[in-house]
Coordinates of C-alpha atoms and ligand atoms in Angstrom, one line a residue:
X5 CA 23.3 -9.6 -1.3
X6 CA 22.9 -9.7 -4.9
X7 CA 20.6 -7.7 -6.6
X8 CA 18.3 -11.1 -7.4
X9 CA 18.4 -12.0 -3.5
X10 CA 17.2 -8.6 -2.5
X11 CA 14.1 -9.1 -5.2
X12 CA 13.8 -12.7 -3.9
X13 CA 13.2 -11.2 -0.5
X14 CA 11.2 -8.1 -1.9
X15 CA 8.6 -10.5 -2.9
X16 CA 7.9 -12.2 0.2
X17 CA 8.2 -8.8 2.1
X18 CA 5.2 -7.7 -0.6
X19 CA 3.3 -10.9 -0.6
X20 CA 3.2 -11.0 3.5
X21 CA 2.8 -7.0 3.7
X22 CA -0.3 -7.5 1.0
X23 CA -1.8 -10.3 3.5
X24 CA -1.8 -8.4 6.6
X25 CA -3.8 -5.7 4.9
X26 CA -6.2 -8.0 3.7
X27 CA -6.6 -9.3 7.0
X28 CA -6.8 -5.8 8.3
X29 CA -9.9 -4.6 6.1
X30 CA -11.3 -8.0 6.9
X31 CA -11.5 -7.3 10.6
X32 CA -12.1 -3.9 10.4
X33 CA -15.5 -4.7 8.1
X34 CA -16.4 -7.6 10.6
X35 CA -15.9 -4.7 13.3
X36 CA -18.0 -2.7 11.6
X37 CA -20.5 -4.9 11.3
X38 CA -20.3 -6.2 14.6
X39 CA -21.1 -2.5 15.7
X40 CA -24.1 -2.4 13.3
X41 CA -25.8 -5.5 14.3
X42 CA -25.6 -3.8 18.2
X43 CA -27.1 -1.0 17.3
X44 CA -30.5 -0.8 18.8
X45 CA -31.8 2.4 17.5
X46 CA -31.0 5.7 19.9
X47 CA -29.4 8.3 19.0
X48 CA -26.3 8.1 21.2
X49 CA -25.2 4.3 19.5
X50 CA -25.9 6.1 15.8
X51 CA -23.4 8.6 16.5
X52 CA -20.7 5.8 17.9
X53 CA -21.8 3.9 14.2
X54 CA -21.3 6.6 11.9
X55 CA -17.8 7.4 13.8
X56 CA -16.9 3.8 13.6
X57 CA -17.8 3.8 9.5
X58 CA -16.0 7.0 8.9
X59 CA -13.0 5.7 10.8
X60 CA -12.9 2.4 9.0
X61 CA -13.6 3.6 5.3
X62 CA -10.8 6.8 5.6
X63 CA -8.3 3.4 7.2
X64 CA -9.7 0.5 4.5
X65 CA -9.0 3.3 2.0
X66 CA -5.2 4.0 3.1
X67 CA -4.8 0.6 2.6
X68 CA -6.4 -0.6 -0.3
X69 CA -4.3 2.1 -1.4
X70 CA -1.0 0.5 -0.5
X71 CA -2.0 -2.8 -0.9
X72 CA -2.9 -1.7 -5.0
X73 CA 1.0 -0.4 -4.8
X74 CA 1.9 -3.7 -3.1
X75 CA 0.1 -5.4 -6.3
X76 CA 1.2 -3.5 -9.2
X77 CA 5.1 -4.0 -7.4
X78 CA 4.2 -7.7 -7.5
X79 CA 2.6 -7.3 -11.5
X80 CA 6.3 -5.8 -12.4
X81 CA 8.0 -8.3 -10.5
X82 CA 6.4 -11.1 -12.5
X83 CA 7.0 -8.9 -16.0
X84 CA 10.7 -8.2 -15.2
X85 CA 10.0 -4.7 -15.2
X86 CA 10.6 -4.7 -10.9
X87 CA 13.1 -1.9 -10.0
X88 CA 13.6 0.1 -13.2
X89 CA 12.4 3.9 -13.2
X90 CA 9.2 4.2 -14.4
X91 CA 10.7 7.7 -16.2
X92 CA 14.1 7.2 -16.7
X93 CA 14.6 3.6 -17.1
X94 CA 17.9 3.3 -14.9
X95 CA 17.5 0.9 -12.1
X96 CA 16.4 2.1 -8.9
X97 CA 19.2 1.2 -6.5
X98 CA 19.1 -1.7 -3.7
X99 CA 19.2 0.5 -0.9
X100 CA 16.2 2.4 -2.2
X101 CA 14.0 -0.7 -2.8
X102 CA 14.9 -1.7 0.5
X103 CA 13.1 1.2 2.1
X104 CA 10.3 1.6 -0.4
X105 CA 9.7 -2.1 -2.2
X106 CA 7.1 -0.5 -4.7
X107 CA 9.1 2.4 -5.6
X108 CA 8.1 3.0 -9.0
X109 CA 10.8 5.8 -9.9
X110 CA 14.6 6.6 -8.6
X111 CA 14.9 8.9 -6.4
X112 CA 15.9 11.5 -8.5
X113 CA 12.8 10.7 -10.8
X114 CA 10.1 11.0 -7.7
X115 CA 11.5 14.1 -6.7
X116 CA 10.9 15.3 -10.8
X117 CA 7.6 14.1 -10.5
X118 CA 6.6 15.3 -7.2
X119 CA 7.9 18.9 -8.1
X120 CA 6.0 18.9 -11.3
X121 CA 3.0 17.6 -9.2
X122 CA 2.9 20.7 -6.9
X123 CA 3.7 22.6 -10.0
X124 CA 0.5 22.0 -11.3
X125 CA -1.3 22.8 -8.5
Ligands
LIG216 ZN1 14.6 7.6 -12.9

């Protein structure tokens, strides 16, 4: 597989992984509100509502998180920039992008910046 093949299938891998979460949030929200319109108001269905809310924000927010990776992998793929360090440049190798898609940095890179991170902590 050449390195143009592997971005080839990167892309659709990104575009499909970015649909799914969309359509995830989507019936979470419609869950949500599903849940809402039932509630008549006792006590007992409030509780089951706010439960429901807390679970759905703390999962839409997981995933607007990936799928905001998912986009900005897609924004480099369409500048060129796809699969070069973010620090050092270099490209990250296949078998890394396989595994991660929107890897931002080589290994060695991530591992600088998440030492740094807990550094600063
Ligand atoms: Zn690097």
């Amino acid at each position: 597989m050449t390195r143009n093949d592997l971005i080839r299938s990167l892309v659709n891998k990104l575009q499909r992984r970015a649909a799914e979460i969309q359509e995830m949030v989507r019936t979470e929200f419609a869950e949500l509100q599903h849940v809402s319109d039932h509630t008549v108001g006792d006590a007992g269905d409030r509780g089951i509502e706010s439960h429901a809310s807390e679970l759905t924000s703390r999962m839409a927010e997981s995933e607007s998180r990936e799928l905001a990776d998912i986009e900005e992998a897609l924004e480099r793929l369409r500048d060129g920039t796809f699969g070069d360090c973010e620090d050092c440049g270099k490209s990250i190798p296949m078998n890394r992008l396989q595994v991660v898609p929107h890897a931002r940095r080589c290994v060695r890179c991530q591992k600088a910046s998440e030492n740094s991170q807990l550094m600063a902590v």
